[in-house]
Amino acid sequence: MITDARALRSSYLPADLHHRDGKINQLADALRPITDGDIGEDAFIFGPSGAGKTTLAKYVVRKLEREALDLRWGYVNCMSDSSKGDVLHRLVRDSGLGADLQKEGTPTSAFLDRLREFDDQIVAILDEVDVLEDESTLHSLYDLPNLTLVLITIDEDDLFAYFDGRLRSRFMGSEMIRLEKYRHEELCDILRARIKAGLAPGVIDERTVEYIADIAAGDARIGIGILRRATKRVMGEDESWITFDVVDSVLDEVLEEIHQQHVDDLGTHKRLLYEIIKAAGEIGVSELHSTYEQRAPQVKSTSTRRRYLSSLESKYDLITSNGKGKGKSYAVPEF
């Protein structure tokens, strides 16, 4: 039934990126000077969950890697690594420039020196950049003469509202790439390509592909998750093909899995806030902050915590809130 299991994973980078040709060219043009040994143009990628932001960034940079001699690139998910030290450590490790540098006990200046001393060009992809703890991270990376930034987040207005005046000024002329949710037929094409790459003929028919795209409503992550879970279900039950009933039976599992993936990606302080809310069932804002301050190893400012909570709610659907001001309360949604 399965010819290539990798094609059913959300992290899989396809040989062709469907319905993003214009965006591919836009990012490729921004990074093209790197092929001549020059620094590229910093770029932002905005768009809703499941629109392919991360896939677009990695796809273009990997293609660039084939054309540019001695290019290094690294990927950082700022939901997991949001402090300056964490980001820089992850970046030097992922780019293959700092295998000997330990996270604990190494000053941030050592990570920056390692990046600066590299003779050729570096591309740094920072995902979920809106949850960075320290704006000085972006200031320091921007100042490196051999590093180009690709910054990814959902909401453009929220990000620039968070930036200080100096950052806004620095990034005002950067390339802005805006993605929309996939249309129904576009998502069908993406699913068909995954099916062709990963499944044997006859496992799923066209009507079921369109049904999955309807349910996913433009979110490729949900659509691909349904396809993968449905395949596992029919294999486990020794069936021959994926039906509407199978798709319906795995939907809750897929949504819960995506939810858990977001939770697993959380860094220390965001995870602590989430776990306090989950353990309480529902908790008032004052009690939440009080409990956090008692448990956190190094307490973040109230404004930083508010930003974390806003991201957990509005961008990643990990929590819900009710009320305003001191009467506000938080809860974790049930599946």
CSV table of C-alpha atoms in Angstrom, one decimal:
chain,number,residue,atom,x,y,z
A,1,MET,CA,0.0,0.0,0.0
A,2,ILE,CA,2.8,2.5,0.9
A,3,THR,CA,5.6,3.1,-1.7
A,4,ASP,CA,7.3,5.9,0.1
A,5,ALA,CA,6.2,6.7,3.7
A,6,ARG,CA,8.2,10.0,3.7
A,7,ALA,CA,5.7,11.5,1.3
A,8,LEU,CA,2.9,11.2,3.9
A,9,ARG,CA,4.8,13.3,6.5
A,10,SER,CA,4.1,17.0,6.9
A,11,SER,CA,7.9,17.6,7.1
A,12,TYR,CA,8.5,16.1,3.7
A,13,LEU,CA,10.0,18.4,1.1
A,14,PRO,CA,8.5,17.6,-2.3
A,15,ALA,CA,10.4,17.7,-5.6
A,16,ASP,CA,7.9,20.3,-6.8
A,17,LEU,CA,6.0,22.9,-4.7
A,18,HIS,CA,2.6,23.2,-6.2
A,19,HIS,CA,0.8,26.6,-6.6
A,20,ARG,CA,3.6,28.6,-5.1
A,21,ASP,CA,5.6,29.4,-8.3
A,22,GLY,CA,5.3,33.2,-7.8
A,23,LYS,CA,6.3,33.0,-4.2
A,24,ILE,CA,9.2,30.7,-5.0
A,25,ASN,CA,10.5,33.2,-7.5
A,26,GLN,CA,10.0,36.1,-5.1
A,27,LEU,CA,12.1,34.4,-2.4
A,28,ALA,CA,14.7,33.1,-4.9
A,29,ASP,CA,15.2,36.6,-6.3
A,30,ALA,CA,15.8,38.0,-2.8
A,31,LEU,CA,18.4,35.3,-2.1
A,32,ARG,CA,20.0,35.2,-5.6
A,33,PRO,CA,23.0,37.5,-4.8
A,34,ILE,CA,24.2,34.7,-2.5
A,35,THR,CA,25.1,32.7,-5.6
A,36,ASP,CA,27.6,35.4,-6.5
A,37,GLY,CA,29.1,35.4,-3.0
A,38,ASP,CA,27.2,38.5,-1.8
A,39,ILE,CA,24.7,38.8,1.0
A,40,GLY,CA,21.1,38.3,0.1
A,41,GLU,CA,18.1,40.5,0.8
A,42,ASP,CA,16.4,39.7,4.1
A,43,ALA,CA,12.9,38.3,3.6
A,44,PHE,CA,9.7,37.8,5.6
A,45,ILE,CA,7.1,35.1,4.9
A,46,PHE,CA,3.6,35.6,6.4
A,47,GLY,CA,0.5,33.5,6.2
A,48,PRO,CA,-1.9,31.3,8.2
A,49,SER,CA,-1.1,27.8,9.6
A,50,GLY,CA,-0.9,25.2,6.9
A,51,ALA,CA,-0.2,27.6,4.0
A,52,GLY,CA,3.3,26.2,3.5
A,53,LYS,CA,5.5,29.0,4.9
A,54,THR,CA,8.2,26.7,6.4
A,55,THR,CA,8.1,24.4,3.3
A,56,LEU,CA,8.6,27.4,1.0
A,57,ALA,CA,11.6,28.7,2.9
A,58,LYS,CA,13.4,25.3,3.1
A,59,TYR,CA,12.5,24.4,-0.5
A,60,VAL,CA,14.0,27.6,-1.9
A,61,VAL,CA,17.1,27.5,0.3
A,62,ARG,CA,17.8,23.9,-0.6
A,63,LYS,CA,17.6,24.7,-4.3
A,64,LEU,CA,19.9,27.7,-3.7
A,65,GLU,CA,22.3,25.3,-1.9
A,66,ARG,CA,22.8,23.5,-5.3
A,67,GLU,CA,23.9,26.7,-7.0
A,68,ALA,CA,26.0,28.4,-4.4
A,69,LEU,CA,29.5,27.2,-3.3
A,70,ASP,CA,30.1,26.9,0.4
A,71,LEU,CA,26.6,28.2,1.4
A,72,ARG,CA,25.5,27.2,4.9
A,73,TRP,CA,22.0,27.5,6.3
A,74,GLY,CA,20.2,26.8,9.5
A,75,TYR,CA,16.7,26.5,10.7
A,76,VAL,CA,15.4,27.6,14.1
A,77,ASN,CA,11.8,27.1,15.5
A,78,CYS,CA,11.6,30.0,17.9
A,79,MET,CA,8.6,28.3,19.7
A,80,SER,CA,11.2,25.8,21.0
A,81,ASP,CA,14.3,28.1,21.1
A,82,SER,CA,13.3,31.6,21.9
A,83,SER,CA,16.1,33.1,24.0
A,84,LYS,CA,19.1,34.7,22.3
A,85,GLY,CA,21.4,31.9,23.5
A,86,ASP,CA,19.0,29.2,22.4
A,87,VAL,CA,18.5,30.7,18.9
A,88,LEU,CA,22.2,31.2,18.3
A,89,HIS,CA,23.2,27.8,19.5
A,90,ARG,CA,20.6,26.1,17.4
A,91,LEU,CA,21.6,28.2,14.4
A,92,VAL,CA,25.4,27.4,14.5
A,93,ARG,CA,24.6,23.7,15.2
A,94,ASP,CA,22.0,23.4,12.4
A,95,SER,CA,24.3,25.1,9.9
A,96,GLY,CA,27.2,22.8,10.8
A,97,LEU,CA,29.3,25.6,12.2
A,98,GLY,CA,29.3,24.9,15.9
A,99,ALA,CA,29.3,21.1,16.7
A,100,ASP,CA,32.0,21.8,19.3
A,101,LEU,CA,30.1,24.6,21.1
A,102,GLN,CA,27.9,23.6,24.0
A,103,LYS,CA,24.7,25.6,24.8
A,104,GLU,CA,25.4,25.7,28.5
A,105,GLY,CA,28.3,27.9,29.5
A,106,THR,CA,29.0,29.3,26.1
A,107,PRO,CA,28.5,33.1,25.8
A,108,THR,CA,26.3,34.4,23.0
A,109,SER,CA,29.3,36.3,21.7
A,110,ALA,CA,31.1,33.0,20.9
A,111,PHE,CA,28.1,31.8,18.7
A,112,LEU,CA,28.1,35.2,16.9
A,113,ASP,CA,31.9,35.0,16.4
A,114,ARG,CA,31.6,31.6,14.9
A,115,LEU,CA,29.0,32.8,12.4
A,116,ARG,CA,30.9,36.0,11.6
A,117,GLU,CA,34.2,34.1,11.0
A,118,PHE,CA,32.7,31.9,8.4
A,119,ASP,CA,34.2,32.9,5.1
A,120,ASP,CA,31.1,32.4,2.9
A,121,GLN,CA,27.4,33.2,3.1
A,122,ILE,CA,24.8,31.9,5.7
A,123,VAL,CA,21.0,31.9,5.5
A,124,ALA,CA,19.2,31.8,8.8
A,125,ILE,CA,15.5,30.7,8.7
A,126,LEU,CA,13.8,31.8,11.9
A,127,ASP,CA,10.3,30.3,12.2
A,128,GLU,CA,7.6,31.6,14.6
A,129,VAL,CA,9.9,34.7,15.0
A,130,ASP,CA,7.1,36.6,16.8
A,131,VAL,CA,7.8,34.7,20.0
A,132,LEU,CA,11.5,35.7,20.4
A,133,GLU,CA,12.2,36.7,23.9
A,134,ASP,CA,14.9,39.3,23.1
A,135,GLU,CA,14.9,41.8,20.2
A,136,SER,CA,18.7,42.0,20.5
A,137,THR,CA,18.7,38.5,18.8
A,138,LEU,CA,17.6,40.0,15.5
A,139,HIS,CA,19.8,43.1,15.9
A,140,SER,CA,22.9,40.9,16.4
A,141,LEU,CA,22.0,38.6,13.4
A,142,TYR,CA,21.2,41.6,11.2
A,143,ASP,CA,24.7,43.1,11.9
A,144,LEU,CA,26.5,40.0,10.7
A,145,PRO,CA,28.0,40.9,7.2
A,146,ASN,CA,27.6,37.4,5.8
A,147,LEU,CA,24.2,36.4,7.0
A,148,THR,CA,20.8,36.7,5.3
A,149,LEU,CA,17.6,36.3,7.4
A,150,VAL,CA,14.4,34.6,6.3
A,151,LEU,CA,11.8,35.3,9.0
A,152,ILE,CA,8.5,33.4,9.3
A,153,THR,CA,5.3,34.2,11.2
A,154,ILE,CA,1.6,34.3,10.8
A,155,ASP,CA,0.6,37.9,11.3
A,156,GLU,CA,2.6,40.8,9.8
A,157,ASP,CA,0.9,43.6,11.8
A,158,ASP,CA,1.5,41.8,15.1
A,159,LEU,CA,5.2,41.3,14.3
A,160,PHE,CA,6.0,44.9,13.3
A,161,ALA,CA,4.0,46.2,16.4
A,162,TYR,CA,6.4,44.1,18.5
A,163,PHE,CA,9.5,45.4,16.8
A,164,ASP,CA,11.2,48.5,18.2
A,165,GLY,CA,11.7,51.5,16.0
A,166,ARG,CA,15.2,50.5,15.0
A,167,LEU,CA,14.1,47.0,13.9
A,168,ARG,CA,11.2,48.4,12.0
A,169,SER,CA,13.5,50.8,10.2
A,170,ARG,CA,16.0,48.1,9.4
A,171,PHE,CA,13.5,45.7,8.0
A,172,MET,CA,11.2,48.1,6.2
A,173,GLY,CA,12.9,47.5,2.9
A,174,SER,CA,13.0,43.7,3.2
A,175,GLU,CA,11.2,41.3,0.8
A,176,MET,CA,7.6,40.7,2.0
A,177,ILE,CA,6.1,37.4,0.9
A,178,ARG,CA,2.5,36.8,1.8
A,179,LEU,CA,0.8,33.4,1.5
A,180,GLU,CA,-2.9,32.7,1.6
A,181,LYS,CA,-4.7,29.5,2.5
A,182,TYR,CA,-4.8,27.0,-0.3
A,183,ARG,CA,-7.9,27.0,-2.4
A,184,HIS,CA,-9.8,23.7,-2.6
A,185,GLU,CA,-8.4,22.6,-6.0
A,186,GLU,CA,-4.9,23.6,-5.0
A,187,LEU,CA,-5.0,21.5,-1.9
A,188,CYS,CA,-6.4,18.6,-4.0
A,189,ASP,CA,-3.3,18.9,-6.2
A,190,ILE,CA,-1.0,18.8,-3.2
A,191,LEU,CA,-2.7,15.7,-1.9
A,192,ARG,CA,-2.6,14.0,-5.3
A,193,ALA,CA,1.1,14.7,-5.5
A,194,ARG,CA,1.6,13.1,-2.1
A,195,ILE,CA,-0.5,10.1,-3.0
A,196,LYS,CA,1.4,9.6,-6.3
A,197,ALA,CA,4.8,9.8,-4.4
A,198,GLY,CA,3.8,7.7,-1.4
A,199,LEU,CA,0.9,5.3,-2.1
A,200,ALA,CA,0.2,2.4,-4.5
A,201,PRO,CA,-2.4,3.0,-7.2
A,202,GLY,CA,-6.0,2.3,-6.1
A,203,VAL,CA,-5.6,3.1,-2.4
A,204,ILE,CA,-7.8,6.2,-2.6
A,205,ASP,CA,-10.2,7.5,-5.2
A,206,GLU,CA,-10.7,11.1,-6.5
A,207,ARG,CA,-13.9,11.7,-4.5
A,208,THR,CA,-12.2,10.9,-1.3
A,209,VAL,CA,-9.3,13.2,-2.1
A,210,GLU,CA,-11.7,16.0,-2.6
A,211,TYR,CA,-13.5,15.1,0.6
A,212,ILE,CA,-10.2,15.4,2.6
A,213,ALA,CA,-9.6,18.8,1.0
A,214,ASP,CA,-13.1,19.9,2.0
A,215,ILE,CA,-12.5,18.9,5.6
A,216,ALA,CA,-9.0,20.5,5.7
A,217,ALA,CA,-10.4,23.8,4.4
A,218,GLY,CA,-7.1,25.1,2.9
A,219,ASP,CA,-4.8,23.8,5.6
A,220,ALA,CA,-2.3,21.5,4.0
A,221,ARG,CA,-1.0,20.2,7.4
A,222,ILE,CA,-4.5,18.9,8.3
A,223,GLY,CA,-5.0,17.5,4.8
A,224,ILE,CA,-1.7,15.6,4.8
A,225,GLY,CA,-2.3,14.5,8.4
A,226,ILE,CA,-5.6,13.0,7.5
A,227,LEU,CA,-4.1,11.2,4.5
A,228,ARG,CA,-1.3,9.7,6.7
A,229,ARG,CA,-3.6,8.7,9.5
A,230,ALA,CA,-6.2,7.2,7.1
A,231,THR,CA,-3.5,5.1,5.5
A,232,LYS,CA,-2.4,3.7,8.8
A,233,ARG,CA,-6.0,3.0,9.8
A,234,VAL,CA,-6.8,0.9,6.7
A,235,MET,CA,-3.5,-0.9,6.9
A,236,GLY,CA,-4.2,-1.8,10.6
A,237,GLU,CA,-7.6,-3.1,9.7
A,238,ASP,CA,-6.4,-5.0,6.7
A,239,GLU,CA,-8.6,-3.0,4.3
A,240,SER,CA,-7.8,-2.2,0.7
A,241,TRP,CA,-8.7,1.5,0.3
A,242,ILE,CA,-9.4,4.7,2.1
A,243,THR,CA,-13.1,5.6,2.3
A,244,PHE,CA,-15.2,8.6,3.6
A,245,ASP,CA,-15.8,6.6,6.8
A,246,VAL,CA,-12.1,6.1,7.4
A,247,VAL,CA,-11.4,9.8,6.9
A,248,ASP,CA,-14.2,10.7,9.4
A,249,SER,CA,-12.8,8.2,11.9
A,250,VAL,CA,-9.3,9.7,12.0
A,251,LEU,CA,-10.1,13.4,12.0
A,252,ASP,CA,-10.1,13.9,15.8
A,253,GLU,CA,-6.8,12.0,16.0
A,254,VAL,CA,-5.3,14.3,13.4
A,255,LEU,CA,-6.4,17.5,15.1
A,256,GLU,CA,-5.1,16.2,18.5
A,257,GLU,CA,-1.8,15.1,16.9
A,258,ILE,CA,-1.3,18.6,15.4
A,259,HIS,CA,-2.2,20.1,18.8
A,260,GLN,CA,0.4,17.9,20.5
A,261,GLN,CA,3.0,18.8,17.9
A,262,HIS,CA,2.5,22.4,18.8
A,263,VAL,CA,2.8,21.6,22.5
A,264,ASP,CA,6.0,19.6,21.9
A,265,ASP,CA,7.6,22.5,20.2
A,266,LEU,CA,7.0,24.9,23.1
A,267,GLY,CA,10.0,26.3,24.9
A,268,THR,CA,10.3,26.3,28.7
A,269,HIS,CA,8.2,29.3,29.6
A,270,LYS,CA,5.5,28.9,27.0
A,271,ARG,CA,5.2,25.2,28.0
A,272,LEU,CA,5.0,26.1,31.7
A,273,LEU,CA,2.1,28.6,31.0
A,274,TYR,CA,0.3,26.0,28.9
A,275,GLU,CA,0.7,23.2,31.6
A,276,ILE,CA,-0.5,25.5,34.4
A,277,ILE,CA,-3.7,26.2,32.4
A,278,LYS,CA,-4.2,22.5,31.4
A,279,ALA,CA,-3.7,21.3,35.0
A,280,ALA,CA,-6.2,23.8,36.3
A,281,GLY,CA,-8.9,23.1,33.7
A,282,GLU,CA,-9.8,26.8,33.8
A,283,ILE,CA,-7.7,29.5,35.5
A,284,GLY,CA,-8.0,33.2,36.1
A,285,VAL,CA,-5.4,35.5,34.8
A,286,SER,CA,-4.1,36.6,38.2
A,287,GLU,CA,-3.8,33.1,39.5
A,288,LEU,CA,-2.1,32.0,36.3
A,289,HIS,CA,0.6,34.7,36.6
A,290,SER,CA,1.0,34.0,40.3
A,291,THR,CA,1.5,30.3,39.7
A,292,TYR,CA,3.9,30.9,36.9
A,293,GLU,CA,6.0,33.2,39.1
A,294,GLN,CA,6.2,30.6,41.7
A,295,ARG,CA,7.3,27.8,39.3
A,296,ALA,CA,9.4,29.5,36.6
A,297,PRO,CA,13.2,29.1,37.0
A,298,GLN,CA,13.8,32.6,35.6
A,299,VAL,CA,10.6,34.8,35.5
A,300,LYS,CA,9.8,36.5,32.3
A,301,SER,CA,8.3,40.0,32.3
A,302,THR,CA,4.5,40.3,32.4
A,303,SER,CA,4.5,41.8,28.9
A,304,THR,CA,6.5,38.9,27.5
A,305,ARG,CA,4.0,36.5,29.2
A,306,ARG,CA,1.1,38.3,27.6
A,307,ARG,CA,2.7,37.9,24.2
A,308,TYR,CA,3.3,34.2,24.8
A,309,LEU,CA,-0.4,33.7,25.8
A,310,SER,CA,-1.6,35.7,22.8
A,311,SER,CA,0.5,33.5,20.5
A,312,LEU,CA,-0.7,30.3,22.2
A,313,GLU,CA,-4.3,31.4,21.7
A,314,SER,CA,-4.7,33.3,18.5
A,315,LYS,CA,-1.9,31.7,16.4
A,316,TYR,CA,-1.7,28.1,17.5
A,317,ASP,CA,-5.1,27.4,19.1
A,318,LEU,CA,-3.5,25.7,22.1
A,319,ILE,CA,-5.6,27.7,24.6
A,320,THR,CA,-8.8,29.7,24.8
A,321,SER,CA,-9.7,32.7,26.8
A,322,ASN,CA,-12.9,34.3,28.2
A,323,GLY,CA,-13.5,37.7,29.6
A,324,LYS,CA,-11.2,40.8,29.8
A,325,GLY,CA,-8.8,42.5,32.2
A,326,LYS,CA,-8.7,41.0,35.7
A,327,GLY,CA,-11.7,38.9,34.9
A,328,LYS,CA,-10.0,37.1,32.1
A,329,SER,CA,-9.6,33.3,32.3
A,330,TYR,CA,-7.8,30.7,30.3
A,331,ALA,CA,-8.5,27.0,29.4
A,332,VAL,CA,-7.2,24.3,27.1
A,333,PRO,CA,-9.7,23.2,24.4
A,334,GLU,CA,-10.9,19.6,24.4
A,335,PHE,CA,-11.0,17.3,21.4
